[in-house]
mmCIF file of C-alpha atoms in Angstrom:
data_model
loop_
_atom_site.group_PDB
_atom_site.id
_atom_site.type_symbol
_atom_site.label_atom_id
_atom_site.label_comp_id
_atom_site.label_asym_id
_atom_site.label_seq_id
_atom_site.Cartn_x
_atom_site.Cartn_y
_atom_site.Cartn_z
ATOM 1 C CA ASN N 1073 -86.422 -81.182 -12.136
ATOM 2 C CA PRO N 1074 -86.717 -78.216 -10.059
ATOM 3 C CA SER N 1075 -82.709 -78.037 -9.693
ATOM 4 C CA SER N 1076 -82.661 -77.466 -13.302
ATOM 5 C CA ILE N 1077 -84.591 -74.199 -12.897
ATOM 6 C CA ALA N 1078 -82.500 -70.985 -14.096
ATOM 7 C CA HIS N 1079 -83.030 -68.202 -11.590
ATOM 8 C CA HIS N 1080 -82.765 -64.422 -12.048
ATOM 9 C CA ILE N 1081 -80.825 -61.707 -10.046
ATOM 10 C CA TRP N 1082 -80.686 -58.638 -12.275
ATOM 11 C CA CYS N 1083 -82.429 -57.273 -15.184
ATOM 12 C CA ALA N 1084 -81.150 -54.740 -17.717
ATOM 13 C CA ILE N 1085 -80.395 -51.639 -15.927
ATOM 14 C CA ASP N 1086 -82.581 -48.510 -16.242
ATOM 15 C CA GLU N 1087 -79.911 -45.196 -16.464
ATOM 16 C CA GLY N 1088 -81.232 -41.575 -16.770
ATOM 17 C CA PHE N 1089 -79.023 -38.525 -17.380
ATOM 18 C CA LYS N 1090 -80.229 -35.323 -17.304
ATOM 19 C CA ILE N 1091 -78.747 -31.586 -18.192
ATOM 20 C CA PHE N 1092 -79.725 -28.794 -16.143
ATOM 21 C CA GLY N 1093 -80.529 -25.221 -17.724
ATOM 22 C CA GLU N 1094 -82.944 -23.099 -18.480
ATOM 23 C CA LYS N 1095 -84.935 -25.930 -19.945
ATOM 24 C CA PRO N 1096 -83.565 -29.362 -18.262
ATOM 25 C CA VAL N 1097 -83.111 -32.010 -21.172
ATOM 26 C CA SER N 1098 -83.085 -35.635 -20.156
ATOM 27 C CA VAL N 1099 -81.157 -37.895 -22.296
ATOM 28 C CA LEU N 1100 -81.602 -41.393 -23.233
ATOM 29 C CA PRO N 1101 -79.125 -43.758 -23.545
ATOM 30 C CA ILE N 1102 -80.030 -44.212 -27.205
ATOM 31 C CA ARG N 1103 -78.844 -40.310 -27.612
ATOM 32 C CA TRP N 1104 -75.380 -41.408 -26.472
ATOM 33 C CA LYS N 1105 -72.871 -41.980 -29.641
ATOM 34 C CA TYR N 1106 -71.214 -45.056 -29.219
ATOM 35 C CA LEU N 1107 -67.426 -44.599 -30.121
ATOM 36 C CA GLY N 1108 -65.825 -48.063 -29.747
ATOM 37 C CA SER N 1109 -64.920 -50.646 -26.643
ATOM 38 C CA ARG N 1110 -61.904 -52.921 -25.961
ATOM 39 C CA VAL N 1111 -60.739 -55.372 -23.357
ATOM 40 C CA LEU N 1112 -58.294 -53.715 -21.079
ATOM 41 C CA LYS N 1113 -57.428 -57.148 -19.065
ATOM 42 C CA ASP N 1114 -58.082 -60.602 -19.983
ATOM 43 C CA THR N 1115 -56.597 -63.424 -17.372
ATOM 44 C CA GLU N 1116 -57.713 -66.287 -15.571
ATOM 45 C CA GLU N 1117 -58.362 -64.418 -12.539
ATOM 46 C CA GLU N 1118 -59.929 -60.951 -13.955
ATOM 47 C CA VAL N 1119 -61.646 -59.449 -16.950
ATOM 48 C CA ILE N 1120 -61.848 -55.930 -17.327
ATOM 49 C CA LEU N 1121 -63.846 -54.373 -20.527
ATOM 50 C CA GLU N 1122 -64.385 -50.653 -21.640
ATOM 51 C CA SER N 1123 -66.644 -48.402 -23.748
ATOM 52 C CA ASP N 1124 -66.573 -45.145 -24.798
ATOM 53 C CA HIS N 1125 -69.609 -42.970 -25.681
ATOM 54 C CA GLU N 1126 -70.168 -39.058 -26.597
ATOM 55 C CA LEU N 1127 -72.807 -36.891 -26.054
ATOM 56 C CA VAL N 1128 -73.272 -33.470 -28.002
ATOM 57 C CA LEU N 1129 -76.186 -31.345 -26.995
ATOM 58 C CA LYS N 1130 -76.206 -27.537 -27.792
ATOM 59 C CA LYS N 1131 -73.527 -26.211 -25.817
ATOM 60 C CA SER N 1132 -72.792 -29.395 -23.904
ATOM 61 C CA ARG N 1133 -70.223 -32.177 -24.967
ATOM 62 C CA ILE N 1134 -69.682 -34.888 -22.753
ATOM 63 C CA GLN N 1135 -67.594 -38.175 -22.733
ATOM 64 C CA MET N 1136 -68.733 -41.356 -20.890
ATOM 65 C CA LYS N 1137 -66.279 -44.087 -20.416
ATOM 66 C CA ARG N 1138 -67.689 -47.228 -18.549
ATOM 67 C CA PHE N 1139 -65.425 -50.124 -16.905
ATOM 68 C CA VAL N 1140 -66.809 -53.257 -15.603
ATOM 69 C CA SER N 1141 -64.576 -55.626 -13.899
ATOM 70 C CA PHE N 1142 -65.213 -59.422 -13.481
ATOM 71 C CA ARG N 1143 -63.252 -61.395 -11.116
ATOM 72 C CA ALA N 1144 -63.174 -65.450 -11.063
ATOM 73 C CA GLY N 1145 -65.022 -66.825 -7.982
ATOM 74 C CA GLU N 1146 -66.421 -63.500 -6.977
ATOM 75 C CA ASP N 1147 -70.342 -63.329 -6.435
ATOM 76 C CA TYR N 1148 -70.520 -59.450 -7.847
ATOM 77 C CA PHE N 1149 -68.810 -57.418 -10.664
ATOM 78 C CA ILE N 1150 -67.562 -53.571 -10.301
ATOM 79 C CA LEU N 1151 -69.202 -51.061 -12.915
ATOM 80 C CA LYS N 1152 -67.494 -47.417 -12.988
ATOM 81 C CA VAL N 1153 -69.119 -44.894 -15.382
ATOM 82 C CA ARG N 1154 -66.982 -41.898 -15.886
ATOM 83 C CA PHE N 1155 -68.268 -38.803 -17.386
ATOM 84 C CA THR N 1156 -65.727 -35.958 -18.445
ATOM 85 C CA ASN N 1157 -66.696 -32.479 -19.809
ATOM 86 C CA ILE N 1158 -65.058 -31.891 -22.954
ATOM 87 C CA GLY N 1159 -66.858 -28.993 -23.956
ATOM 88 C CA SER N 1160 -65.911 -25.199 -23.156
ATOM 89 C CA GLU N 1161 -68.939 -24.740 -20.513
ATOM 90 C CA PRO N 1162 -69.852 -25.633 -17.443
ATOM 91 C CA VAL N 1163 -72.362 -28.714 -17.202
ATOM 92 C CA ILE N 1164 -74.808 -29.231 -14.116
ATOM 93 C CA TYR N 1165 -76.404 -32.690 -14.738
ATOM 94 C CA GLY N 1166 -78.157 -35.414 -12.618
ATOM 95 C CA TYR N 1167 -77.545 -39.345 -13.000
ATOM 96 C CA SER N 1168 -79.435 -42.164 -12.003
ATOM 97 C CA TRP N 1169 -79.106 -46.037 -11.770
ATOM 98 C CA GLY N 1170 -81.864 -48.178 -11.302
ATOM 99 C CA ASP N 1171 -83.447 -51.661 -11.906
ATOM 100 C CA GLU N 1172 -86.581 -53.930 -11.614
ATOM 101 C CA PRO N 1173 -84.517 -56.958 -11.055
ATOM 102 C CA TRP N 1174 -86.986 -59.704 -10.954
ATOM 103 C CA VAL N 1175 -85.301 -61.746 -8.479
ATOM 104 C CA GLY N 1176 -85.955 -65.217 -8.696
ATOM 105 C CA HIS N 1177 -87.809 -65.551 -11.811
ATOM 106 C CA TYR N 1178 -87.430 -63.456 -15.096
ATOM 107 C CA GLY N 1179 -90.296 -61.311 -15.874
ATOM 108 C CA ALA N 1180 -91.789 -61.076 -12.358
ATOM 109 C CA SER N 1181 -91.461 -58.891 -8.994
ATOM 110 C CA ARG N 1182 -93.656 -61.154 -7.003
ATOM 111 C CA GLY N 1183 -91.902 -62.450 -3.772
ATOM 112 C CA ASP N 1184 -89.070 -59.643 -4.034
ATOM 113 C CA VAL N 1185 -88.989 -57.772 -0.904
ATOM 114 C CA GLY N 1186 -86.076 -55.226 0.022
ATOM 115 C CA TRP N 1187 -83.360 -56.104 2.662
ATOM 116 C CA TYR N 1188 -80.609 -53.940 3.762
ATOM 117 C CA ALA N 1189 -78.424 -53.603 6.996
ATOM 118 C CA ASP N 1190 -81.321 -52.982 9.122
ATOM 119 C CA GLY N 1191 -83.486 -56.099 8.049
ATOM 120 C CA LEU N 1192 -86.501 -56.197 5.456
ATOM 121 C CA ILE N 1193 -88.400 -53.442 3.814
ATOM 122 C CA LYS N 1194 -91.601 -54.274 2.956
ATOM 123 C CA THR N 1195 -93.106 -50.952 2.080
ATOM 124 C CA GLU N 1196 -92.013 -48.083 -0.482
ATOM 125 C CA THR N 1197 -88.899 -46.556 1.476
ATOM 126 C CA PHE N 1198 -86.393 -44.130 0.889
ATOM 127 C CA ILE N 1199 -82.735 -45.321 2.338
ATOM 128 C CA SER N 1200 -80.280 -42.817 3.792
ATOM 129 C CA PRO N 1201 -77.172 -43.207 1.379
ATOM 130 C CA VAL N 1202 -74.987 -41.983 4.209
ATOM 131 C CA ARG N 1203 -76.228 -44.239 6.847
ATOM 132 C CA TYR N 1204 -76.284 -47.147 4.814
ATOM 133 C CA LYS N 1205 -73.960 -48.523 1.790
ATOM 134 C CA TYR N 1206 -76.026 -51.130 0.197
ATOM 135 C CA VAL N 1207 -79.506 -52.607 -0.599
ATOM 136 C CA GLY N 1208 -80.866 -55.325 -2.231
ATOM 137 C CA TYR N 1209 -83.718 -57.561 -3.024
ATOM 138 C CA TRP N 1210 -84.586 -61.000 -1.773
ATOM 139 C CA ASP N 1211 -87.082 -63.554 -3.442
ATOM 140 C CA TYR N 1212 -88.405 -64.406 -0.114
ATOM 141 C CA GLY N 1213 -92.092 -63.080 0.049
ATOM 142 C CA ASN N 1214 -93.524 -60.279 1.472
ATOM 143 C CA ASP N 1215 -95.799 -60.702 3.817
ATOM 144 C CA ALA N 1216 -96.919 -56.879 3.806
ATOM 145 C CA ALA N 1217 -98.413 -57.541 0.152
ATOM 146 C CA GLY N 1218 -99.799 -60.651 1.541
ATOM 147 C CA GLU N 1219 -97.111 -63.338 0.105
ATOM 148 C CA SER N 1220 -96.087 -66.502 1.463
ATOM 149 C CA HIS N 1221 -92.573 -67.378 1.996
ATOM 150 C CA ASP N 1222 -92.315 -70.177 -0.498
ATOM 151 C CA PHE N 1223 -90.215 -68.311 -2.977
ATOM 152 C CA SER N 1224 -86.881 -69.416 -4.724
ATOM 153 C CA GLY N 1225 -84.772 -67.635 -1.890
ATOM 154 C CA TYR N 1226 -82.172 -65.919 -4.018
ATOM 155 C CA ALA N 1227 -81.274 -62.402 -3.474
ATOM 156 C CA ASN N 1228 -78.786 -59.597 -4.801
ATOM 157 C CA PHE N 1229 -77.646 -56.414 -3.852
ATOM 158 C CA VAL N 1230 -76.005 -53.095 -5.209
ATOM 159 C CA GLU N 1231 -73.444 -51.188 -3.058
ATOM 160 C CA TRP N 1232 -72.570 -47.764 -3.777
ATOM 161 C CA ILE N 1233 -68.848 -47.187 -3.585
ATOM 162 C CA SER N 1234 -68.369 -43.695 -4.747
ATOM 163 C CA PRO N 1235 -69.581 -40.635 -4.697
ATOM 164 C CA THR N 1236 -72.337 -40.761 -1.833
ATOM 165 C CA PRO N 1237 -75.565 -40.802 -3.779
ATOM 166 C CA SER N 1238 -78.278 -38.013 -3.188
ATOM 167 C CA PHE N 1239 -81.039 -40.354 -2.963
ATOM 168 C CA VAL N 1240 -81.624 -44.296 -2.686
ATOM 169 C CA PHE N 1241 -85.355 -45.670 -2.729
ATOM 170 C CA LEU N 1242 -87.257 -48.780 -3.498
ATOM 171 C CA SER N 1243 -90.576 -48.373 -4.684
ATOM 172 C CA ASN N 1244 -93.309 -50.058 -7.021
ATOM 173 C CA SER N 1245 -92.004 -47.404 -9.945
ATOM 174 C CA ILE N 1246 -88.632 -46.337 -11.085
ATOM 175 C CA GLU N 1247 -90.611 -42.968 -11.472
ATOM 176 C CA ARG N 1248 -91.783 -42.080 -8.188
ATOM 177 C CA CYS N 1249 -91.319 -42.633 -4.393
ATOM 178 C CA CYS N 1250 -92.486 -43.027 -1.873
ATOM 179 C CA ASN N 1251 -95.420 -43.824 0.257
ATOM 180 C CA GLU N 1252 -94.495 -45.730 3.178
ATOM 181 C CA SER N 1253 -97.995 -47.382 3.652
ATOM 182 C CA VAL N 1254 -98.021 -48.504 0.036
ATOM 183 C CA PRO N 1255 -96.360 -52.502 0.259
ATOM 184 C CA LEU N 1256 -93.933 -53.358 -2.347
ATOM 185 C CA SER N 1257 -96.461 -55.524 -4.166
ATOM 186 C CA SER N 1258 -95.991 -54.803 -7.813
ATOM 187 C CA SER N 1259 -96.073 -57.908 -10.045
ATOM 188 C CA SER N 1260 -93.319 -56.322 -12.325
ATOM 189 C CA ASP N 1261 -91.843 -53.246 -11.023
ATOM 190 C CA ARG N 1262 -90.486 -53.359 -7.598
ATOM 191 C CA VAL N 1263 -87.563 -51.352 -8.073
ATOM 192 C CA ILE N 1264 -84.136 -50.035 -6.860
ATOM 193 C CA SER N 1265 -83.217 -46.308 -7.664
ATOM 194 C CA ILE N 1266 -79.936 -44.614 -7.003
ATOM 195 C CA GLY N 1267 -79.492 -40.911 -7.969
ATOM 196 C CA TRP N 1268 -77.069 -38.208 -7.755
ATOM 197 C CA LEU N 1269 -78.499 -34.683 -8.330
ATOM 198 C CA ASN N 1270 -76.694 -31.189 -9.228
ATOM 199 C CA GLN N 1271 -73.547 -32.635 -10.148
ATOM 200 C CA LEU N 1272 -71.186 -29.985 -11.655
ATOM 201 C CA LEU N 1273 -68.386 -30.426 -13.894
ATOM 202 C CA LEU N 1274 -66.343 -27.771 -15.193
ATOM 203 C CA PRO N 1275 -64.448 -27.944 -18.666
ATOM 204 C CA GLY N 1276 -62.071 -30.673 -18.623
ATOM 205 C CA GLU N 1277 -63.266 -32.147 -15.154
ATOM 206 C CA SER N 1278 -64.224 -35.710 -14.827
ATOM 207 C CA ARG N 1279 -66.423 -37.689 -12.091
ATOM 208 C CA ASP N 1280 -66.609 -41.595 -11.473
ATOM 209 C CA TYR N 1281 -69.527 -43.130 -10.492
ATOM 210 C CA THR N 1282 -68.380 -46.642 -8.772
ATOM 211 C CA LEU N 1283 -71.113 -49.568 -8.054
ATOM 212 C CA ALA N 1284 -70.939 -52.902 -6.858
ATOM 213 C CA ILE N 1285 -73.600 -55.236 -8.118
ATOM 214 C CA GLY N 1286 -73.953 -58.697 -7.258
ATOM 215 C CA MET N 1287 -75.906 -61.892 -5.629
ATOM 216 C CA ALA N 1288 -76.408 -62.326 -1.722
ATOM 217 C CA ARG N 1289 -76.027 -65.399 0.003
ATOM 218 C CA VAL N 1290 -78.554 -66.276 2.853
ATOM 219 C CA ASN N 1291 -76.545 -66.552 6.055
ATOM 220 C CA PRO N 1292 -77.648 -69.656 7.736
ATOM 221 C CA LYS N 1293 -77.204 -68.377 11.180
ATOM 222 C CA THR N 1294 -78.883 -65.079 10.765
ATOM 223 C CA GLY N 1295 -81.448 -66.433 8.017
ATOM 224 C CA MET N 1296 -81.037 -63.210 6.306
ATOM 225 C CA PRO N 1297 -79.191 -62.414 2.992
ATOM 226 C CA GLN N 1298 -75.398 -61.423 3.409
ATOM 227 C CA LYS N 1299 -73.692 -59.512 0.784
ATOM 228 C CA PRO N 1300 -70.268 -60.409 0.186
ATOM 229 C CA ALA N 1301 -67.076 -58.539 1.387
ATOM 230 C CA LEU N 1302 -65.670 -56.540 -1.562
ATOM 231 C CA SER N 1303 -62.072 -56.750 -2.667
ATOM 232 C CA PHE N 1304 -60.991 -54.703 -5.529
ATOM 233 C CA ASN N 1305 -58.482 -52.052 -6.677
#
């Protein structure tokens, strides 16, 4: 029964954190010390969760708090990541967020084509994070990769709320971009990557990174995915 098939929208997110100095150091999530979590709000309308983490690396000491808000009936959730410099020295860092979402069927990027406010994204492409505010993948089929349009039709989106990223790209690898003559054609790694470079935190200073992450529905009038309007505090 095709109606019983489970479809995939997002996968496990890939995040990166790099501290810049004489020798830049990339910090994998496993290096962050988990300090605990709690439920900030639990009602029929909304659930808000918080987790607390800390990184100590040479002269740098950084706290990371993560907040996620789910609202009943919404096709998206809000993620806020807060970095605070709890050390005694300034810190310059880079933060990145990305995913190979496998829209449609778990484990496969086949059929996934990029979409944004100006239409489809069929090749590896940098997106202006100033001109545009969201991007996603649509399991529709990328004709630039020789694919037909007999895929599931499911779509996702991510919207950068604040601050404005340094870069946003879609490519066939989370590690590189972009060759606009190369179609989005990887069978497993058609990715979205969002990054903020050269971020400065003075001692005691905090910065929040806020994203809306969810599902887009196809508008029957345009035939294109359309993200939901955001409503949150």
